[in-house]
mmCIF file of C-alpha atoms in Angstrom:
data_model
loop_
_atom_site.group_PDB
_atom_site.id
_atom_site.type_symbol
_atom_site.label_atom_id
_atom_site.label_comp_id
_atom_site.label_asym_id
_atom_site.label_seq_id
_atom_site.Cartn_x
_atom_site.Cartn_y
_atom_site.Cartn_z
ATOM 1 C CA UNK M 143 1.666 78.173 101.335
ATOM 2 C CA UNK M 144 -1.390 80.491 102.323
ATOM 3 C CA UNK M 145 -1.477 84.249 101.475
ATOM 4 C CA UNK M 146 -1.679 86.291 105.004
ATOM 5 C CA UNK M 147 -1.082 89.545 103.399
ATOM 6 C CA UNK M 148 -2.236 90.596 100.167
ATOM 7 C CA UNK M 149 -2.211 94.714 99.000
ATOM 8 C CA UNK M 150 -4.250 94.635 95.500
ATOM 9 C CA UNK M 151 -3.331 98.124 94.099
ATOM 10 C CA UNK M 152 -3.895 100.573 96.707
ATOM 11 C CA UNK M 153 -3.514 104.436 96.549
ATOM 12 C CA UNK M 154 -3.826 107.225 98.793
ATOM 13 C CA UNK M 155 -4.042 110.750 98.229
ATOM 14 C CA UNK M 156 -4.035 114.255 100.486
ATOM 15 C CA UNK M 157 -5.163 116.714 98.823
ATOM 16 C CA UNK M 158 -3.586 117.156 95.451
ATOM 17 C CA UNK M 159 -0.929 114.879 96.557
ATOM 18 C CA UNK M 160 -0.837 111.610 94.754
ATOM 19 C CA UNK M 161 1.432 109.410 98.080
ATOM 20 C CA UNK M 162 0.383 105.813 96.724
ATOM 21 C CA UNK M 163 -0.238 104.953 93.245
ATOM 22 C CA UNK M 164 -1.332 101.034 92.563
ATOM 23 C CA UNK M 165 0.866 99.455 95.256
ATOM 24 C CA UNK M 166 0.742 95.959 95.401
ATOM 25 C CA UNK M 167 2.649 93.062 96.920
ATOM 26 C CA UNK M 168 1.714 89.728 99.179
ATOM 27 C CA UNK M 169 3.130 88.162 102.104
ATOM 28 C CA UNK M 170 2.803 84.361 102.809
ATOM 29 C CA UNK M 171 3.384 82.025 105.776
ATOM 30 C CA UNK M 172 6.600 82.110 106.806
ATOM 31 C CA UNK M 173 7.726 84.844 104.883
ATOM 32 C CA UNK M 174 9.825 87.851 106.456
ATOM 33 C CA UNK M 175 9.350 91.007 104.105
ATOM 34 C CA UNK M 176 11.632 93.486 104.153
ATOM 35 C CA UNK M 177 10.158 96.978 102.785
ATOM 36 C CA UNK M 178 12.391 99.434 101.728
ATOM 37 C CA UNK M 179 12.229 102.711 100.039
ATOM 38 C CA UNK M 180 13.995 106.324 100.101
ATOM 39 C CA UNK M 181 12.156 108.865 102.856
ATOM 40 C CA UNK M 182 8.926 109.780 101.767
ATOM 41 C CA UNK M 183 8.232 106.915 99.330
ATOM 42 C CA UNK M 184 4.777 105.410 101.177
ATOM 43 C CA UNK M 185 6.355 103.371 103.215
ATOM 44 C CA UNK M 186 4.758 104.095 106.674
ATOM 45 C CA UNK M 187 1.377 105.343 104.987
ATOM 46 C CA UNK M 188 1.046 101.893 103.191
ATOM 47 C CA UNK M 189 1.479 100.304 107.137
ATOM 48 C CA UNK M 190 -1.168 103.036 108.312
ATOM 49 C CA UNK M 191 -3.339 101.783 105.481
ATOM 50 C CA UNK M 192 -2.918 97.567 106.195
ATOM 51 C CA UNK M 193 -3.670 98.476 109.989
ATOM 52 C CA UNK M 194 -6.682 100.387 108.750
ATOM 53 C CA UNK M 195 -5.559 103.224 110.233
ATOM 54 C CA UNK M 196 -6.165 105.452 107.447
ATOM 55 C CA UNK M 197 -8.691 105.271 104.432
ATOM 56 C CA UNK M 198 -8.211 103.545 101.386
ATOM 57 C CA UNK M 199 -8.897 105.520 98.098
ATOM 58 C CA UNK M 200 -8.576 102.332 95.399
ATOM 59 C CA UNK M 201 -7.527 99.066 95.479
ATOM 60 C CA UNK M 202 -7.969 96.733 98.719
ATOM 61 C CA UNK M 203 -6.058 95.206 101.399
ATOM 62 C CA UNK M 204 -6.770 91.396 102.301
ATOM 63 C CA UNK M 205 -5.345 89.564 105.192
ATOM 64 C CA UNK M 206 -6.355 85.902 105.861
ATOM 65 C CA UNK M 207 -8.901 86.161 103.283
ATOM 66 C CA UNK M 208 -11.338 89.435 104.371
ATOM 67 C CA UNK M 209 -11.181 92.934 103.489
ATOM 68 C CA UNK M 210 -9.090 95.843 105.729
ATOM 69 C CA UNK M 211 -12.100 98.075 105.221
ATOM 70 C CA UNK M 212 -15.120 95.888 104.949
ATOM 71 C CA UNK M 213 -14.601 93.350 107.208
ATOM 72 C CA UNK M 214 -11.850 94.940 109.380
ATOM 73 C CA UNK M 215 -12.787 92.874 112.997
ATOM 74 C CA UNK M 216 -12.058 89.724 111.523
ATOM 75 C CA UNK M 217 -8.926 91.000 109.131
ATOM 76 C CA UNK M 218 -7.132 92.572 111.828
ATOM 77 C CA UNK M 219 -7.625 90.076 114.159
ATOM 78 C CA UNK M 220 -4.542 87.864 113.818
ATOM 79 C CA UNK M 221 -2.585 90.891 113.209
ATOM 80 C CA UNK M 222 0.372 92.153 115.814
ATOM 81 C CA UNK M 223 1.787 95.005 115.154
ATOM 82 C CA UNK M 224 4.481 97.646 116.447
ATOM 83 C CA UNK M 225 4.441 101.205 114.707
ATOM 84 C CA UNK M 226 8.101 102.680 115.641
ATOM 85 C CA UNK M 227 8.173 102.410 119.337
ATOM 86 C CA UNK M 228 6.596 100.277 121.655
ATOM 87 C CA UNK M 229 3.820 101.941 123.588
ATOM 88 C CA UNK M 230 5.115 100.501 127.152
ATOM 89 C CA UNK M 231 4.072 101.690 130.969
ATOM 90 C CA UNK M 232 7.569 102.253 131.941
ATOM 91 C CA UNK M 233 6.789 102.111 135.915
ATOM 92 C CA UNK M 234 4.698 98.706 135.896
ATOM 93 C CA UNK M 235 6.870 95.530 135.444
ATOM 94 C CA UNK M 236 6.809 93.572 132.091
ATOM 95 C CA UNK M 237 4.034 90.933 133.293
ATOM 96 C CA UNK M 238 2.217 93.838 134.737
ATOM 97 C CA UNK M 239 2.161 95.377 130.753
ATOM 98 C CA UNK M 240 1.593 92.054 129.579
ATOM 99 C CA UNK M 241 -1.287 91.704 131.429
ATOM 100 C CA UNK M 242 -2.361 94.954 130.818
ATOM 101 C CA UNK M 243 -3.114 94.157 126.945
ATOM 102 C CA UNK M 244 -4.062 90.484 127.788
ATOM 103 C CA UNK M 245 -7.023 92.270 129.687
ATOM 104 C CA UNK M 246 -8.256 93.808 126.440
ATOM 105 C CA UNK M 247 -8.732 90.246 124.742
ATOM 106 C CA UNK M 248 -11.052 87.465 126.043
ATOM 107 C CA UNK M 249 -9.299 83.962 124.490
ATOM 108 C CA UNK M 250 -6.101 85.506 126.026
ATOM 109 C CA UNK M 251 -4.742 83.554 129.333
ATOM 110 C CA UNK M 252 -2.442 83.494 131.633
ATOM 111 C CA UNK M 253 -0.510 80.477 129.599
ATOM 112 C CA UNK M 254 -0.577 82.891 126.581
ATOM 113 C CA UNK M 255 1.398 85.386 128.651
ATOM 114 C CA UNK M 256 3.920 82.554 130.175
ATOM 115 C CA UNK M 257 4.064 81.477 126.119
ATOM 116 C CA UNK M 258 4.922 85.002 124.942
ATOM 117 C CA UNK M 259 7.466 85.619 127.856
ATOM 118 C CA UNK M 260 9.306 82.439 126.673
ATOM 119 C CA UNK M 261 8.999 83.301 123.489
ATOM 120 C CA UNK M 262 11.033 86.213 123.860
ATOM 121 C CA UNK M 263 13.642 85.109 126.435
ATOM 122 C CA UNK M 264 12.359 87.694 129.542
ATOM 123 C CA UNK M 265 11.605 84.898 131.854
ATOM 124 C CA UNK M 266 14.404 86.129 134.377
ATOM 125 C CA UNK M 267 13.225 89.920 134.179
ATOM 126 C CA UNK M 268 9.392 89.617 133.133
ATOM 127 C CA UNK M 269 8.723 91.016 136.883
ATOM 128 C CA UNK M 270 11.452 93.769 137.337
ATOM 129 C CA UNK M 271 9.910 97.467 136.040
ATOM 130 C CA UNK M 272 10.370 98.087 132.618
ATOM 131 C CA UNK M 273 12.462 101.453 133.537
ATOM 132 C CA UNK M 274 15.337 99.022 134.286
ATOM 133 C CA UNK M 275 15.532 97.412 130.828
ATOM 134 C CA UNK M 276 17.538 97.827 128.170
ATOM 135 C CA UNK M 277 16.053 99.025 124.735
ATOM 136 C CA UNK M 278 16.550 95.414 123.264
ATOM 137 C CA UNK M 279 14.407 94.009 125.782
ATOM 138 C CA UNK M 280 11.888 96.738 125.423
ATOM 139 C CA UNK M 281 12.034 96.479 121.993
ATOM 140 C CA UNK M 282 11.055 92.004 123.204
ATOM 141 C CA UNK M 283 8.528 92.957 125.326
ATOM 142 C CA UNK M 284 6.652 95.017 122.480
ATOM 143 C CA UNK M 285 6.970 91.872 119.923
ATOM 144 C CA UNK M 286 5.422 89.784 123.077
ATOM 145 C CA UNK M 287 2.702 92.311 123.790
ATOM 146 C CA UNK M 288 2.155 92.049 119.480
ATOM 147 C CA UNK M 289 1.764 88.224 120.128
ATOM 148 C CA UNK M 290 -0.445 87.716 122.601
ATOM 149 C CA UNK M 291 -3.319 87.050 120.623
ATOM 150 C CA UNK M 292 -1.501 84.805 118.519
ATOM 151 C CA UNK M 293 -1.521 86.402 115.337
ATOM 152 C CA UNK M 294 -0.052 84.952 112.129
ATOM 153 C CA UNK M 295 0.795 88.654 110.507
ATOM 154 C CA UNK M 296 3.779 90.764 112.395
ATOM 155 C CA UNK M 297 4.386 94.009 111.313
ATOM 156 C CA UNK M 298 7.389 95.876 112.445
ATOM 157 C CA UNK M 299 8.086 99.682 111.429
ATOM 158 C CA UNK M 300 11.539 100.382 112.206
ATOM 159 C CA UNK M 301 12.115 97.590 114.860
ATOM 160 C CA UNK M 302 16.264 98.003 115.260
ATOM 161 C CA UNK M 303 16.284 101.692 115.874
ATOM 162 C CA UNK M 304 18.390 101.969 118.830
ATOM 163 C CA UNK M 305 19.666 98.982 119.422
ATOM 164 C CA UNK M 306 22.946 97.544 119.848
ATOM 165 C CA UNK M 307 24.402 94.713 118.033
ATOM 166 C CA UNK M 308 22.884 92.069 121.093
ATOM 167 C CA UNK M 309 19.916 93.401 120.872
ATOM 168 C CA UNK M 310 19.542 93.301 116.845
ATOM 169 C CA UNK M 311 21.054 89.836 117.409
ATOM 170 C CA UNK M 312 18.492 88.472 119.509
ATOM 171 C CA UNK M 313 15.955 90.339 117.535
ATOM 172 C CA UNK M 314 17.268 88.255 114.264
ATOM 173 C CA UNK M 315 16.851 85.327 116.428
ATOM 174 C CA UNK M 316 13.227 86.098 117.574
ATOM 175 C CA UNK M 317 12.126 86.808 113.835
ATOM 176 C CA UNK M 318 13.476 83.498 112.474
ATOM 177 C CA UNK M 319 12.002 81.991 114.868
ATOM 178 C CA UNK M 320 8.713 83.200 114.157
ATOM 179 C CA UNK M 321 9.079 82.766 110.602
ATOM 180 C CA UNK M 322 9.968 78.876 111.044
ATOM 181 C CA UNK M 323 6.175 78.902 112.829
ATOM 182 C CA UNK M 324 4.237 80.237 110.404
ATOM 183 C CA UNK M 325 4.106 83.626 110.605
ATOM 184 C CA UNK M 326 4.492 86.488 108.159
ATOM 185 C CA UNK M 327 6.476 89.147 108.941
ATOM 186 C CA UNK M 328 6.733 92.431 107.594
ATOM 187 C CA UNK M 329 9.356 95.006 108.303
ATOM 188 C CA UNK M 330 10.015 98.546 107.062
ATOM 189 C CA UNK M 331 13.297 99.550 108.436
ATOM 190 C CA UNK M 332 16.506 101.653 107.141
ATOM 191 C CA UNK M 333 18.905 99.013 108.218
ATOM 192 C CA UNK M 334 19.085 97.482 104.905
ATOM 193 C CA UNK M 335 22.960 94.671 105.959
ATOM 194 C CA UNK M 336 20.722 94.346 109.025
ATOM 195 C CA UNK M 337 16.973 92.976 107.104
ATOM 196 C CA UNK M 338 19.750 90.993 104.770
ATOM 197 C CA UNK M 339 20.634 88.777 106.993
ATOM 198 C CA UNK M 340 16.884 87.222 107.952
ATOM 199 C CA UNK M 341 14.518 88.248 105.641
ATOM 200 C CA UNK M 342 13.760 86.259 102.383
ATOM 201 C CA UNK M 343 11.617 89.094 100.437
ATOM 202 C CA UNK M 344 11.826 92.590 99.479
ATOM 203 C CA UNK M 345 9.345 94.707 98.075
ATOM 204 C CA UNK M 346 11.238 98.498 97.277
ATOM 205 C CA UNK M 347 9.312 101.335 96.958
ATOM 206 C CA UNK M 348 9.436 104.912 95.505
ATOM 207 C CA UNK M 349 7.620 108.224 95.036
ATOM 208 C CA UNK M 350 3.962 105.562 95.748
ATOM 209 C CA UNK M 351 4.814 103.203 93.435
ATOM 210 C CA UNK M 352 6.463 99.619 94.158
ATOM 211 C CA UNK M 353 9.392 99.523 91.586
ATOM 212 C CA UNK M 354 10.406 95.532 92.202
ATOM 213 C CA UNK M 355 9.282 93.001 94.491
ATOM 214 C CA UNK M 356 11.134 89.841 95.040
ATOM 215 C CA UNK M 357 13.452 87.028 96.499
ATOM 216 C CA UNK M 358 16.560 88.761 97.961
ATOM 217 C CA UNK M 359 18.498 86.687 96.360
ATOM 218 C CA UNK M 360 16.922 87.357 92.698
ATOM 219 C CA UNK M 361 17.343 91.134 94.243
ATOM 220 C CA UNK M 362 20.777 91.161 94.903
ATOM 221 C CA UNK M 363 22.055 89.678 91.646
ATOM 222 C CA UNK M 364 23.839 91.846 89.222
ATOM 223 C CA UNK M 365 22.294 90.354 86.352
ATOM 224 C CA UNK M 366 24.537 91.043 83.802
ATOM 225 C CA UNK M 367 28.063 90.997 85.582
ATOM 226 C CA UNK M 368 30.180 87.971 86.007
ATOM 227 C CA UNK M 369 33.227 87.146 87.677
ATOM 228 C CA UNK M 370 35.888 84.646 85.582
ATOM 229 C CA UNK M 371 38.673 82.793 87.587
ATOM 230 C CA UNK M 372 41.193 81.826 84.955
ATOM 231 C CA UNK M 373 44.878 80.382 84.467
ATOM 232 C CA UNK M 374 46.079 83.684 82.664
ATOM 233 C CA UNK M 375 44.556 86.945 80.885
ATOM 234 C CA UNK M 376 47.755 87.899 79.021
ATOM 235 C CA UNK M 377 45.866 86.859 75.607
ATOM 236 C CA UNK M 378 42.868 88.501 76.956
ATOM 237 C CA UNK M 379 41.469 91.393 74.598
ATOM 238 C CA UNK M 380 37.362 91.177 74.809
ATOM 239 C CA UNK M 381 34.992 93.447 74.753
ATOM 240 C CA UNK M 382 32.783 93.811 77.708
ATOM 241 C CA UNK M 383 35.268 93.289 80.665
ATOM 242 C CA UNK M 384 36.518 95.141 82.868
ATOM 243 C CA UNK M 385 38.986 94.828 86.627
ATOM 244 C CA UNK M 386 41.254 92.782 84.469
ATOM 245 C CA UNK M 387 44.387 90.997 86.867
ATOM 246 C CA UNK M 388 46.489 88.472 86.551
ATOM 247 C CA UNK M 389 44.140 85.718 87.112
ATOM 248 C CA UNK M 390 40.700 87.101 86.956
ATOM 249 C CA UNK M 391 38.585 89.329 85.126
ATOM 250 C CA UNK M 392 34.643 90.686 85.172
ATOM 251 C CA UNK M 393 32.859 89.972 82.087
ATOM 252 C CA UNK M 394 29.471 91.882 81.366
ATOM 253 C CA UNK M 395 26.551 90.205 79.327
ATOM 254 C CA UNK M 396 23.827 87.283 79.356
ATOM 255 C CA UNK M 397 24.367 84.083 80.157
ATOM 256 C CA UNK M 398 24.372 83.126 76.283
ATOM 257 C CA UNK M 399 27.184 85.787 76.225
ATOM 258 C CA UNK M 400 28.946 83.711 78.752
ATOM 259 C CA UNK M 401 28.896 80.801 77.414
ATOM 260 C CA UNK M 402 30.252 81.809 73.999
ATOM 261 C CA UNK M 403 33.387 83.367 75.871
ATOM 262 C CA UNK M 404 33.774 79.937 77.552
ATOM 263 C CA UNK M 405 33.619 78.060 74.375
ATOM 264 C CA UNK M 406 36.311 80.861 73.277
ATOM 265 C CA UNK M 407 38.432 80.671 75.886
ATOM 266 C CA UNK M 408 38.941 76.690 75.992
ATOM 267 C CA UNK M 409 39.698 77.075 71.998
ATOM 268 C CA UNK M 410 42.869 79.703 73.231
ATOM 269 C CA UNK M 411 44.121 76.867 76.038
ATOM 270 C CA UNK M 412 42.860 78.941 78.774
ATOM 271 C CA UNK M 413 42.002 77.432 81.413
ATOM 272 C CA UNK M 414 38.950 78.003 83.657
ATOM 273 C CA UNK M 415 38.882 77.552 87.088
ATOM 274 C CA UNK M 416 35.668 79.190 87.747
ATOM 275 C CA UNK M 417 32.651 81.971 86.697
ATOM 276 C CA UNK M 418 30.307 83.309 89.352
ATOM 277 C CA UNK M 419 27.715 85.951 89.215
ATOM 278 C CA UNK M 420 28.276 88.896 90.766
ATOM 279 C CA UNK M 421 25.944 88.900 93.975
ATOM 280 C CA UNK M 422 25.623 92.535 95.299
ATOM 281 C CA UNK M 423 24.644 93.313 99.408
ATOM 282 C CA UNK M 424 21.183 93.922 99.944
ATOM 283 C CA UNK M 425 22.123 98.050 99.858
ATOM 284 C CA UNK M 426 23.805 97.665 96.966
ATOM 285 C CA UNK M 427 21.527 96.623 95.066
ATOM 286 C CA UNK M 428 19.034 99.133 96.668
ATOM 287 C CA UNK M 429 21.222 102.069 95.452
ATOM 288 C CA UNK M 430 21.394 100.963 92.330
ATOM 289 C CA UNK M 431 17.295 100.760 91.317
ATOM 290 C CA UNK M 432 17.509 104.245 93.420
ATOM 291 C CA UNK M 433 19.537 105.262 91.021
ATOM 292 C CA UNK M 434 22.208 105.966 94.207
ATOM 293 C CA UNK M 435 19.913 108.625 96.032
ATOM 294 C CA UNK M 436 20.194 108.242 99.968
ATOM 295 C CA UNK M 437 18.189 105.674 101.881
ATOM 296 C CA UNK M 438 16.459 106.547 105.303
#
């Protein structure tokens, strides 16, 4: 798969304030990124700096191949992008902002806005006034207005605040969606059970620096913790476990560890019926490389 996204150790300071310090991470097609860190880890300034809204001191950021700062008309031209809330004329209809921003591009038509509206499910209400939405469908018409132009990055900063469980719902929906297409997707949001459920990477960061970036499944993985299903733990005196019932017990150590209590326990008649590592939820895990300080 092609790299969209690429940050190559980029850092930002104000004034004698170090905020990023080597960050670096890359988003490919199809891939929905979620990025996640405590308040006032870098999160939104490393958005401001992809967007090339802010300077760069060190390091670069690459999308589709050319530089944020050298070449920015061509890297930020497949790039949508909504920055906490939509920017929406709440007085015109939604074709009327639709057509708005379609005004501002030349290759964009009147098919592109029909595509969009589609896209997004507001083909019933893409002429009533935008006053008379709800927040989900605001929160639509934004992600249309970011697609227009057909780009192949979306980046979303904070996209569920507000919304009710429909409206995060249809949002999940939208995102897959997007993702089956082609497009890379990055999201910075607080709603960590929320990002679990569609997105495929994370990237955490903290104090400027990115601490891990990976599958969410590798993420979520208590790497040294399994569960054991068993026909009885009466006989069962081992180091390293712990939650110990009738039938079951957690065993911590490495999968070579694991296997030597297997061997051990066949050679005492105990049956196994089953040993699974411990998955953790998405926050979970999150508290636990925070060290369990609070999430935004």
């Amino acid at each position: 798969m092609e790299t969209i996204l690429e940050c190559k150790k980029i850092c930002k300071r104000f004034g004698k304030k170090q905020i990023l310090q080597d960050v670096s991470f890359k988003i490919l097609e199809g891939d929905i990124l979620a990025f996640i860190g405590p308040n006032g880890s870098g999160k939104t300034t490393t958005i401001k700096l992809i967007l090339g809204l802010q300077s760069i001191d060190a390091g670069e950021v690459v999308i589709n191949g050319f530089n944020v700062e050298k070449d920015f008309v061509k890297a930020i031209k497949r790039v949508g992008a909504i920055v906490e809330n939509p920017d929406i004329y709440m007085y015109l209809s939604g074709y009327q902002n639709l057509k708005l921003v379609s005004d501002y591009y030349k290759e964009v038509m009147d098919e592109d806005i029909k595509r969009v509206v589609s896209l997004v499910g507001l083909e019933d209400r893409i002429h009533d006034k935008v006053s008379k939405y709800s927040l989900g469908m605001r929160q639509r018409l934004g992600i249309a207005r970011a697609l227009l132009h057909n780009p192949n990055l979306l980046i979303l900063d904070e996209p569920t605040n507000g919304l009710d469980p429909e409206g995060i719902k249809d949002l999940r929906v939208l995102l897959k969606k997007l993702a089956k297409d082609g497009i890379g997707i990055l999201i910075s949001s607080h709603n960590l059970a929320e990002l679990e459920s569609f997105c495929n990477k994370v990237c955490v960061i903290q104090e400027g620096k990115i601490i891990e970036s990976t599958d969410v499944k590798a993420f979520k993985k208590e790497q040294d913790q399994y569960l054991f299903v068993v026909s009885s733990t009466e006989k069962i005196d081992f180091k390293n476990i712990s939650n110990v019932k009738e039938d079951s017990f957690y065993f911590h150590g490495t999968k070579e560890d694991v296997a030597k209590l297997v061997a051990k326990l066949v050679k005492m008649g105990i049956s196994i019926y089953e040993v699974k590592q411990i998955e953790l939820t998405l926050e979970e895990a999150f508290l636990r490389k925070m060290g369990d300080k609070k999430h935004d």
